[in-house]
Coordinates of C-alpha atoms and ligand atoms in Angstrom, one line a residue:
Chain A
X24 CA 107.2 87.3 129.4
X25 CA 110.5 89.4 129.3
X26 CA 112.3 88.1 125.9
X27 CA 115.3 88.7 125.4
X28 CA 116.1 91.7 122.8
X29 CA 119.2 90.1 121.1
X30 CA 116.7 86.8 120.2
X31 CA 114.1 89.1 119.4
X32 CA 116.3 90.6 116.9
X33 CA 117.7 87.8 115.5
X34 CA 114.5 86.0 114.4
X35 CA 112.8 89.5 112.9
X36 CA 113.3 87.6 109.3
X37 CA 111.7 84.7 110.2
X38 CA 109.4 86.3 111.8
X39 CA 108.4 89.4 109.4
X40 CA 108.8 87.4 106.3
X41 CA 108.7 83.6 106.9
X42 CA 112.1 83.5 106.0
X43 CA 113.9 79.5 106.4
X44 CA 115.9 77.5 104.5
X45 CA 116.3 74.6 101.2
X46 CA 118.6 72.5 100.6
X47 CA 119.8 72.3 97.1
X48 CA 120.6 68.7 97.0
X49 CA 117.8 67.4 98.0
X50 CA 115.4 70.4 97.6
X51 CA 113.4 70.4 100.8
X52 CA 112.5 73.5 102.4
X53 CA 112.8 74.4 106.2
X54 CA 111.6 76.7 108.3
X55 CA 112.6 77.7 111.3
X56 CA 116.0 78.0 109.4
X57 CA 118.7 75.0 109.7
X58 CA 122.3 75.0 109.4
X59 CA 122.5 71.6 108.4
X60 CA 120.1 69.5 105.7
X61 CA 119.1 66.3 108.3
X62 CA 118.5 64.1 105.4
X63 CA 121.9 65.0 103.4
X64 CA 124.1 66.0 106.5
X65 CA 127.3 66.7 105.1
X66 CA 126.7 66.9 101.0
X67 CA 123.7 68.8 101.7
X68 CA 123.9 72.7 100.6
X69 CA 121.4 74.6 102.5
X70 CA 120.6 78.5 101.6
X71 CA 118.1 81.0 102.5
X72 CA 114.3 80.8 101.0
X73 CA 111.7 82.7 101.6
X74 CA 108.5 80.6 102.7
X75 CA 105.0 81.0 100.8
X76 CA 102.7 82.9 102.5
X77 CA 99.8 80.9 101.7
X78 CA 98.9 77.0 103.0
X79 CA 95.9 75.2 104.7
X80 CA 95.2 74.4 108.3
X81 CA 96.9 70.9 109.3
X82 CA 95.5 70.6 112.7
X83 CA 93.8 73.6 115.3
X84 CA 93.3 73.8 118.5
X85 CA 91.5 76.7 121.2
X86 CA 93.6 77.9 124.1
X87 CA 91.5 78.7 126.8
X88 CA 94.4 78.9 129.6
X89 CA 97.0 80.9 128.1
X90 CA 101.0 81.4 129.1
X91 CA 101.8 84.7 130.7
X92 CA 102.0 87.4 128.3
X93 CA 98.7 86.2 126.3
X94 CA 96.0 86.5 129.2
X95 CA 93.9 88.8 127.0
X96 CA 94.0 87.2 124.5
X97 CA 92.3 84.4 125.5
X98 CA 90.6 82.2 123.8
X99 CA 92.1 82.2 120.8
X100 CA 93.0 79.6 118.0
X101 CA 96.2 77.8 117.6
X102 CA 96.8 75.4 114.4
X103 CA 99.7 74.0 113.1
X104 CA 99.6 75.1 109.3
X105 CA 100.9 73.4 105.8
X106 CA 102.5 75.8 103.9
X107 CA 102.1 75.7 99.8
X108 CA 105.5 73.6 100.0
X109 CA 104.9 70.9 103.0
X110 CA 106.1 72.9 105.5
X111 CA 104.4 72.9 109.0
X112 CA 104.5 75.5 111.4
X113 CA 102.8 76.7 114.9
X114 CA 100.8 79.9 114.6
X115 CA 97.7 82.0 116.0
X116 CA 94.8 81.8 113.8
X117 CA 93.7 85.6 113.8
X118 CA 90.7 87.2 112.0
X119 CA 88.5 84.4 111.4
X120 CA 85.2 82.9 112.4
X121 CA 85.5 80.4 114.3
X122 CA 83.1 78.1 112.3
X123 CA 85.3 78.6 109.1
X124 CA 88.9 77.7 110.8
X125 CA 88.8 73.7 110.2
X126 CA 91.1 71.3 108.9
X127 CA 92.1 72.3 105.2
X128 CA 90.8 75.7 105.3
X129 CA 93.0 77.8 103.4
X130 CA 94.9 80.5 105.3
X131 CA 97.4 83.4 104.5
X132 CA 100.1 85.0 106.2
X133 CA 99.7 88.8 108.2
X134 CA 101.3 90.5 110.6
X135 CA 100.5 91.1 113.9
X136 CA 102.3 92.2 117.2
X137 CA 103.4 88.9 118.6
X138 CA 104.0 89.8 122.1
X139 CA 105.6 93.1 124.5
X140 CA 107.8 93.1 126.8
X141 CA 105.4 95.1 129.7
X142 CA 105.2 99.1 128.9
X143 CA 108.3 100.1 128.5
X144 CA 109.9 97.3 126.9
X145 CA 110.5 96.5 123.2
X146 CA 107.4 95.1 121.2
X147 CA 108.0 91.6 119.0
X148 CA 105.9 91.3 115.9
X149 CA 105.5 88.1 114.0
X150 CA 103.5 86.6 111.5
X151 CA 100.1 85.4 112.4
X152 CA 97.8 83.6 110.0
X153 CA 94.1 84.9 108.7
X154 CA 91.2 82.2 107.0
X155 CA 91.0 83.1 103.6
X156 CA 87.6 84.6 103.1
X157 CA 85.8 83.9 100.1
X158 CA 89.2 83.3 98.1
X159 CA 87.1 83.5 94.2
X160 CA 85.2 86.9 95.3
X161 CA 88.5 89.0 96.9
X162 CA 90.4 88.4 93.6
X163 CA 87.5 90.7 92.0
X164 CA 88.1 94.2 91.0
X165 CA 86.0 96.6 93.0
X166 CA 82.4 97.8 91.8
X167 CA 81.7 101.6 92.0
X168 CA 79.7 102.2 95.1
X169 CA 76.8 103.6 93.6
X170 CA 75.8 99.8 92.8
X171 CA 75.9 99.4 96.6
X172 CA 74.1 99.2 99.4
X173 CA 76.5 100.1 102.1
X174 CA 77.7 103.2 100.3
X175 CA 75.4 105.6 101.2
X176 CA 73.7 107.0 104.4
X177 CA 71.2 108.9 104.4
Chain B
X25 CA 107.2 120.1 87.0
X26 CA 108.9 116.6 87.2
X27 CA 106.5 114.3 87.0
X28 CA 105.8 111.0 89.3
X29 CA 103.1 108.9 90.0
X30 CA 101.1 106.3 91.6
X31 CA 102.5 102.7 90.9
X32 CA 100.6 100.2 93.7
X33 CA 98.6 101.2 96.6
X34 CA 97.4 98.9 99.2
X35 CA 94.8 99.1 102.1
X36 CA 94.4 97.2 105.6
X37 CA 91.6 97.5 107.9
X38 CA 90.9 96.0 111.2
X39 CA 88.4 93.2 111.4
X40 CA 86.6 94.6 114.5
X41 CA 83.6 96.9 114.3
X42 CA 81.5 98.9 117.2
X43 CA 78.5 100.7 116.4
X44 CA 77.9 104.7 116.8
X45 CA 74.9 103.5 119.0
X46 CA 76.7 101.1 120.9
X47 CA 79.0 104.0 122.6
X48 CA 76.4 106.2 122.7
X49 CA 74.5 104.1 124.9
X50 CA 76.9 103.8 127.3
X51 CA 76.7 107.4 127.4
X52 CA 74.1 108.0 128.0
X53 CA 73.1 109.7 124.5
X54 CA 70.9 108.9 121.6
X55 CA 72.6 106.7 119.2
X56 CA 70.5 107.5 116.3
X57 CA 70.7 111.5 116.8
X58 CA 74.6 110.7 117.6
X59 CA 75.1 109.0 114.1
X60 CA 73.2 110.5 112.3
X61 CA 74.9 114.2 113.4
X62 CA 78.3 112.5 112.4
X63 CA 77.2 110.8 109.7
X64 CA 79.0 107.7 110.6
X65 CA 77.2 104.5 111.6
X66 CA 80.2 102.4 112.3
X67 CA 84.0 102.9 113.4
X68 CA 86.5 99.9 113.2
X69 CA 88.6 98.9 116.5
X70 CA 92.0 97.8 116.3
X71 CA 92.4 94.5 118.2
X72 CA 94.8 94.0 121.0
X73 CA 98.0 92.9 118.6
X74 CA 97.2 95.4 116.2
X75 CA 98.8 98.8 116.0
X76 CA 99.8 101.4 113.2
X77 CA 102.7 99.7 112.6
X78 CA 101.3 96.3 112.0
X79 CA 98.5 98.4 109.6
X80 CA 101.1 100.3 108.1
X81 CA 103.0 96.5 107.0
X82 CA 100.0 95.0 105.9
X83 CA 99.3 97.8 103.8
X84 CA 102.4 98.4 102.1
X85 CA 102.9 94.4 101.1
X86 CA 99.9 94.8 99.4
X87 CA 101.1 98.4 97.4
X88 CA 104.0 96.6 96.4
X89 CA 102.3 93.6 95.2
X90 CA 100.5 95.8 93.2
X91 CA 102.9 97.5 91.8
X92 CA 104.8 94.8 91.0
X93 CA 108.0 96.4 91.9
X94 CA 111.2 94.3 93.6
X95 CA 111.1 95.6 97.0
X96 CA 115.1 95.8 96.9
X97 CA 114.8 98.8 94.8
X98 CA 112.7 101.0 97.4
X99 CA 115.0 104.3 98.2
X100 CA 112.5 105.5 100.7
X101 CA 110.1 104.8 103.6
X102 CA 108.3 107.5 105.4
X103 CA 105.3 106.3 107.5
X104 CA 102.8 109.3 108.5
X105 CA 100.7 108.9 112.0
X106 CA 100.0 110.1 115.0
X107 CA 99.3 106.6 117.2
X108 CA 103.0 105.5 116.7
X109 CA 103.4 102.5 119.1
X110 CA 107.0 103.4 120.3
X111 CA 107.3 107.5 120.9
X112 CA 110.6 106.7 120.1
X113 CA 111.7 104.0 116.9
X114 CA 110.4 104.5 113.3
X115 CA 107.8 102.5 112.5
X116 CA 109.2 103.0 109.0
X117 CA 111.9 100.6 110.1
X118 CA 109.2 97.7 110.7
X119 CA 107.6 98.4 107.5
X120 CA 110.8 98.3 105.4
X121 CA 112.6 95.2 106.9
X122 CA 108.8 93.4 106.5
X123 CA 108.2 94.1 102.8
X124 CA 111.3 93.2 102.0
X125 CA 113.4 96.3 101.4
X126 CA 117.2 96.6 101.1
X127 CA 119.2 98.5 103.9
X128 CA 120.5 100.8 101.2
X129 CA 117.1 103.2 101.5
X130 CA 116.4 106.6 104.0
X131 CA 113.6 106.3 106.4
X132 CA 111.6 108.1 108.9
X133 CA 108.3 108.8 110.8
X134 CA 106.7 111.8 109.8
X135 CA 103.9 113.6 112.2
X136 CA 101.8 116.4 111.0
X137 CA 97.9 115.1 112.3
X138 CA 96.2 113.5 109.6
X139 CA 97.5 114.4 107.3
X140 CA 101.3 113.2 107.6
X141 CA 100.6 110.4 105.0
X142 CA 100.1 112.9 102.4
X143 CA 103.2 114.5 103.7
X144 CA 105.1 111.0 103.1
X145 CA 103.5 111.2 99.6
X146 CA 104.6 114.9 99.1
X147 CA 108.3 113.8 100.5
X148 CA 108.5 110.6 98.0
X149 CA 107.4 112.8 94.8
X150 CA 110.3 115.1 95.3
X151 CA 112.6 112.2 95.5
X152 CA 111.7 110.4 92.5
X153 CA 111.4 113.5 90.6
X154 CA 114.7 114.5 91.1
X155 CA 116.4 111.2 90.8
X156 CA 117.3 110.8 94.0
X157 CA 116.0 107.6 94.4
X158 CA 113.2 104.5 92.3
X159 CA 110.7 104.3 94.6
X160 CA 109.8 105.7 97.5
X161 CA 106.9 104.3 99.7
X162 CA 104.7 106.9 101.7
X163 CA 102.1 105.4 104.2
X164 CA 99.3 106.8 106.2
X165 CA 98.6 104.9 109.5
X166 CA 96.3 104.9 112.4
X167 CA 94.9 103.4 115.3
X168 CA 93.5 106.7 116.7
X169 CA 91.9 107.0 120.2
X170 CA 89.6 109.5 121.7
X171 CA 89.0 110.2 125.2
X172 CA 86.2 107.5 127.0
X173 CA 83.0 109.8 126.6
X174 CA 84.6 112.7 124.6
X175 CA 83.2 113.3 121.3
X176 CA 85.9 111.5 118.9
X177 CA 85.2 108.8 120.6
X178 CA 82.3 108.4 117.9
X179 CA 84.6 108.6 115.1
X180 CA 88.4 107.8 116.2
X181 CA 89.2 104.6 113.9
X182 CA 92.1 102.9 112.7
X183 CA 93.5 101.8 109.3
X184 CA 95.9 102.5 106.8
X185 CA 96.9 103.5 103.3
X186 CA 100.1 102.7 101.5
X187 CA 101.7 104.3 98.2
X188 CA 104.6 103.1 96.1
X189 CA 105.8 106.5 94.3
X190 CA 107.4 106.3 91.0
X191 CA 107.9 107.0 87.4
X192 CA 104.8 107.9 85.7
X193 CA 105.5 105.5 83.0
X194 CA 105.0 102.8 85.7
X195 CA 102.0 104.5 87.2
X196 CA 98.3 103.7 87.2
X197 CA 97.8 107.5 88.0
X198 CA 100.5 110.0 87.6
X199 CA 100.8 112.9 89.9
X200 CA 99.9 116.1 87.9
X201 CA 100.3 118.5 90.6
X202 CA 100.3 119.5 94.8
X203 CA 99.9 122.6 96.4
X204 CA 99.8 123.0 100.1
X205 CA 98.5 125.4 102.4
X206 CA 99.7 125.6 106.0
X207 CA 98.8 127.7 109.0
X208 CA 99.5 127.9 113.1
X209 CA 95.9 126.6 114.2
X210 CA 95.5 125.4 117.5
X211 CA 92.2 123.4 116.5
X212 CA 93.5 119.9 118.3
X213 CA 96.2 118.2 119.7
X214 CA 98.0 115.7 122.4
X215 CA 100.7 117.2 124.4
X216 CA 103.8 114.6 125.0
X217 CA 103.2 112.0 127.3
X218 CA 99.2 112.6 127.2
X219 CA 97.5 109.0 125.9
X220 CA 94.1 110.8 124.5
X221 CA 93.9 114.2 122.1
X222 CA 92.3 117.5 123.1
X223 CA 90.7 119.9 120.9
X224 CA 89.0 123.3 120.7
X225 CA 85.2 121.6 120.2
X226 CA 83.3 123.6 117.4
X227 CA 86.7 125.3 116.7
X228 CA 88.0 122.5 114.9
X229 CA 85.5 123.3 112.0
X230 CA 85.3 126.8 110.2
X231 CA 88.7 128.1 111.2
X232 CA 90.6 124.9 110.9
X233 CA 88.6 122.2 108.3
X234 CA 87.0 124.1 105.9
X235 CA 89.9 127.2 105.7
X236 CA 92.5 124.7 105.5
X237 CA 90.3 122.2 102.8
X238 CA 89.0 125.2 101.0
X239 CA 91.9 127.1 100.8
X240 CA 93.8 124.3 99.8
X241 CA 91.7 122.8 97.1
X242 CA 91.3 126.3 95.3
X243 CA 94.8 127.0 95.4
X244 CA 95.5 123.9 93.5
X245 CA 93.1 124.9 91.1
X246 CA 94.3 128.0 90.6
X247 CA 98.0 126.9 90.6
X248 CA 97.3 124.5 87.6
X249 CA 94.4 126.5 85.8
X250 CA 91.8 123.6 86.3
X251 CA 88.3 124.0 87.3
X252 CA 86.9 121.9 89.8
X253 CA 84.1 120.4 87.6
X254 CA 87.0 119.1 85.4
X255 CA 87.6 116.3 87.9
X256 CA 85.6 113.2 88.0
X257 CA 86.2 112.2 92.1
X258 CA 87.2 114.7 94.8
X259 CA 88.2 112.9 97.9
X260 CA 88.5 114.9 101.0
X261 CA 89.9 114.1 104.4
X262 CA 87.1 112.8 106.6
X263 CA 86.8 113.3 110.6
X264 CA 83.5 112.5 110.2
X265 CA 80.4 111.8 107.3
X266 CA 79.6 115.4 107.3
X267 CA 82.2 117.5 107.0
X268 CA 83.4 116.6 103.1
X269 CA 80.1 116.9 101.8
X270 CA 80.0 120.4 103.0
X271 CA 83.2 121.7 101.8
X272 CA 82.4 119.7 98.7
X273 CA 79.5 122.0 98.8
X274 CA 81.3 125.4 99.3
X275 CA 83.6 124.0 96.7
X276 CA 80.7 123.1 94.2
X277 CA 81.5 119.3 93.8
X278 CA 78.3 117.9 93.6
X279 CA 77.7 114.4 96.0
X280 CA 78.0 111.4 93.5
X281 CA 81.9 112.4 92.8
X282 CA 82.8 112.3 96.5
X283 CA 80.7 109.5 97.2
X284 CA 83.0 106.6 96.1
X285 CA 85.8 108.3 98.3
X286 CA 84.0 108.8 101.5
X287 CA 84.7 105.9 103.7
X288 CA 84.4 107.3 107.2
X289 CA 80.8 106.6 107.3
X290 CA 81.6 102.5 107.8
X291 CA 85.2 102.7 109.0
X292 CA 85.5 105.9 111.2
X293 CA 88.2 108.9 110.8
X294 CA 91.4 106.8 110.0
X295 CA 93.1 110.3 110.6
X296 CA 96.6 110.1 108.7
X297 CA 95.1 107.4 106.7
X298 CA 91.8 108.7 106.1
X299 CA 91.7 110.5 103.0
X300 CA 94.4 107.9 101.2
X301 CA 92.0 105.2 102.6
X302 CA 89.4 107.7 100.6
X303 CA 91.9 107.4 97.1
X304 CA 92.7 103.8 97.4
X305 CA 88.6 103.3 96.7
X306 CA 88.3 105.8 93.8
X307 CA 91.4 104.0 92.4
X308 CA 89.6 100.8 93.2
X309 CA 87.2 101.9 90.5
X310 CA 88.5 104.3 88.1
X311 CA 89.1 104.2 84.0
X312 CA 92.4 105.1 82.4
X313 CA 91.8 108.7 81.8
X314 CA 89.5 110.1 84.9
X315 CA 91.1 112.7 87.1
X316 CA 91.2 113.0 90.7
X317 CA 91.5 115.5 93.2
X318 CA 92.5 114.8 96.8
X319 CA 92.5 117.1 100.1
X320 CA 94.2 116.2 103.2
X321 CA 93.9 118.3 106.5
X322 CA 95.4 117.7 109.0
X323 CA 95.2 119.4 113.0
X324 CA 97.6 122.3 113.5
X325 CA 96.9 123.2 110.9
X326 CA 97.3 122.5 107.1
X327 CA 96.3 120.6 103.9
X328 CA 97.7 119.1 100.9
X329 CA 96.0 119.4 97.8
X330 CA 96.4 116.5 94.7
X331 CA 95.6 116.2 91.3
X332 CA 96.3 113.1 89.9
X333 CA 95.2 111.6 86.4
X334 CA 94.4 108.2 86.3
X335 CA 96.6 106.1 83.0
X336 CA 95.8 102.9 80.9
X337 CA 97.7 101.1 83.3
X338 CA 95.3 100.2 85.5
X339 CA 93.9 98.1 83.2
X340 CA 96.1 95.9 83.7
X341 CA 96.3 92.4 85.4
X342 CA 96.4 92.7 88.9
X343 CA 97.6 96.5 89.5
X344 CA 94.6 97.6 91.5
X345 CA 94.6 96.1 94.9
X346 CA 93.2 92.8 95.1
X347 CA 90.0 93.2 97.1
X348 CA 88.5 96.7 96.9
X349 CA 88.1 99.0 99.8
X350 CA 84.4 98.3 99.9
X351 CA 84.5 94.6 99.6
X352 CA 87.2 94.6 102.3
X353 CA 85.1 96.4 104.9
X354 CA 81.9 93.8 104.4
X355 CA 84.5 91.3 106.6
X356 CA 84.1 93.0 109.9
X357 CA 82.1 91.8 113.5
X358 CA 80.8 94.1 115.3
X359 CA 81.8 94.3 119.0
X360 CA 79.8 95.9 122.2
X361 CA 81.8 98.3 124.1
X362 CA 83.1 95.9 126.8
X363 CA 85.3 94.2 124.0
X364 CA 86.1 97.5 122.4
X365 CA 87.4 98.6 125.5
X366 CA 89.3 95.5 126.5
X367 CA 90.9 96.1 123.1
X368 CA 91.7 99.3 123.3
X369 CA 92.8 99.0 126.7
X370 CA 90.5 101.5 127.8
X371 CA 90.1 99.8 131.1
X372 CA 92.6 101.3 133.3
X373 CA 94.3 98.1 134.8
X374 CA 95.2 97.2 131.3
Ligands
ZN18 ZN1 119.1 68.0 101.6

């Protein structure tokens, strides 16, 4: 459970922001970040990109047993997801019925406390990923309440 | 006075839910006579990898979304609450390197109660005003905790509220005017060290609340020559559903204009980030042109008074947030009190 603070601190932009890399030769995006483009090698030219924050669900799973550090946690959903560019990466699924999380349901990045190192250590937060609810209605501007039934109590 | 404003705002709220009732029964109260006396039917419960900071982050992406600003030029990040997740390292820290700001800005927790965030907001208008820096970003946030079987325990909720301070040519509601009004009141409070909040029971009402809301609100009003029926929503801070329809009452606001700003009711007392949870809904709503009035009060004691005038800009394409207030608390399950207190690691081996 006990991370090491120097790699905790080194990944906080990958973590925070899903920041990884492209390649400008070949224009493939990467995340975790590489040194080196695999498919170019040397004529490759990789630089840092930030990674969309939206994609769908590739492939989930429900850990019941969990790794020490995430007892309480348990169960909760793991997936692998496809970013808006290709990319694939492992995260919790957070926030979501679990009816709704299935293959191709669309998810978006937050950001959650990932793990801590007991009481007194330092806390490691990470990006997590949500099931987009109801993706036409939350791009709606709000109503006023008055027009509401949950406004008001009586 | 130098003008700023409002440019994006942005609100997060846990997903989790328990019912007044619920804790009541475990109490051994009446749920209904509970609720109903705090006017609040639900509070939300931060889950287990939740804390103000992570509120604070996922409400400040959204303000700068909003605002459409490039994060790079942020000056300043203050982050206002009282349930900071280290005693010592600013959550402001968190919140600047995850939306993206440069290391060339200041940054700092601020702790006055609940009403820090305003603080933050105070802080960042005298920034921008003077020059000093673009935009600052002042955030209320809170995952606040009350005492197994104490009374907040009804209310104590978390959430938070982010601003992006600017120009007012930039701003869907320029920042007319503030006036504070701060006193050494001794109405609540959690000593160093302590994990739950005390506070002096009915003490925390007449002589705290309403003196500091009151006092507050009509020095504004008599700093800038307004009249209080010249505002179209007053938001007030909100421990509970009661308390801001009554100094809306001594006040003379009449219910409808503090009814699309009254949130605690189906989220709880967000303390720092309760009344700028309260805002974030009016602007969720209002036309280029209405003028608001907000009250914060915070524990100790004191509140800060706002008047801010809503401009044509929030018309625009995508400068409200995204998913109102309202719409965003109708995604929520509700939780019995066994997973509210695994979550809020109420049970002591956790
Ligand atoms: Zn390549």
């Amino acid at each position: 459970m006990a991370q090491l603070l120097p790699s905790v601190w080194r990944h906080i932009p990958e973590r925070y922001s899903l920041l990884g890399s492209h390649c400008e030769n070949c224009g493939k995006d990467y995340f975790p970040q590489r040194p080196i483009c695999p498919t170019c090698r040397r004529k490759g030219k990789i630089v840092q990109k930030l990674m969309p924050r939206e994609g769908k669900i590739f492939s989930h799973t429900l850990v019941h047993a969990a790794p020490a550090g995430f007892e309480l946690e348990a169960p909760y959903h793991l997936a692998i997801v496809e970013l808006k560019n290709g990319v694939h990466l492992l995260s919790q699924i957070v926030d979501s019925d679990s009816e709704a999380i299935q293959i191709n349901s669309p998810v978006k990045m937050v950001f959650r406390k990932i793990s801590e190192d007991g009481k007194q250590g330092a806390i490691a937060y990470g990006y997590k990923f949500k099931v987009v609810r109801n993706a036409a209605a939350a791009s709606k501007p709000g109503k006023p309440v008055g027009k509401q039934s949950t406004s008001s109590k009586k | 006075m130098n003008r700023s404003g409002i440019v994006g705002y942005g609100t997060s709220v846990p997903r989790m839910r328990i019912k007044v009732g619920e804790i009541a029964k475990v109490w051994g109260k009446d749920g209904e006579r509970v609720s109903s006396g705090l006017g609040i039917i639900e509070k939300s419960v931060p889950a287990l990898d939740e804390d103000s900071a992570t509120l604070a982050v996922e409400a400040a992406r959204v303000a700068v979304e909003a605002g459409k600003i490039n994060p790079q030029k942020i000056g300043a990040v203050f982050v206002g609450s009282e349930s900071k997740p280290y005693a010592v390292k600013p959550t402001a820290t968190v919140v600047a390197q995850a939306v993206g700001a440069s290391v060339h800005m200041t940054a700092a927790d601020l702790e006055f109660a609940c009403k820090a965030g305003t603080a933050a907001i105070q802080a960042c208008m005298g920034m921008v005003a003077s020059g000093m820096i673009e935009y600052g970003l002042a955030i209320g946030s809170d995952t606040a905790q009350g005492k197994p079987g104490d009374a907040l325990e009804y209310s104590a909720g978390g959430g938070a509220a982010a601003y992006v301070i600017g120009k007012p040519a930039e701003s869907i509601a320029v920042i007319e005017d503030t006036y504070s009004f701060t006193t050494d009141t001794p109405d609540f409070w959690r000593r160093q060290h302590e994990e739950f909040p005390e506070h002096g029971g009915r003490f925390t009402a007449e002589p705290a609340y309403f003196k500091h809301v009151v006092s507050a609100t009509r020095g504004l009003l008599e700093k800038t020559g307004m009249k209080i029926g010249d505002f179209d929503f007053v938001v007030f801070h909100q421990p509970n559903g009661k308390f801001p329809g009554r100094a809306a009452k001594i006040l003379g606001v009449p219910d409808e204009k503090i009814k699309q700003g009254l949130i605690t009711p189906i989220l709880g007392n967000t303390y720092s980030a309760s009344s700028m949870v309260g805002l974030a809904s009016v602007l969720d709503v209002a036309k280029a042109g209405e003028r608001i009035l907000m009250t914060s009060y915070g524990s100790g004691a004191g509140s800060d008074s706002f008047w801010f005038t809503v401009t044509d800009k929030i018309e625009e394409e995508g400068r409200r947030q995204p998913e109102s207030v309202f719409e965003m608390l109708k995604d929520k399950v509700n939780v019995d009190y066994a997973t509210y207190a695994k979550h809020r690691r109420k049970i002591k081996s956790l």
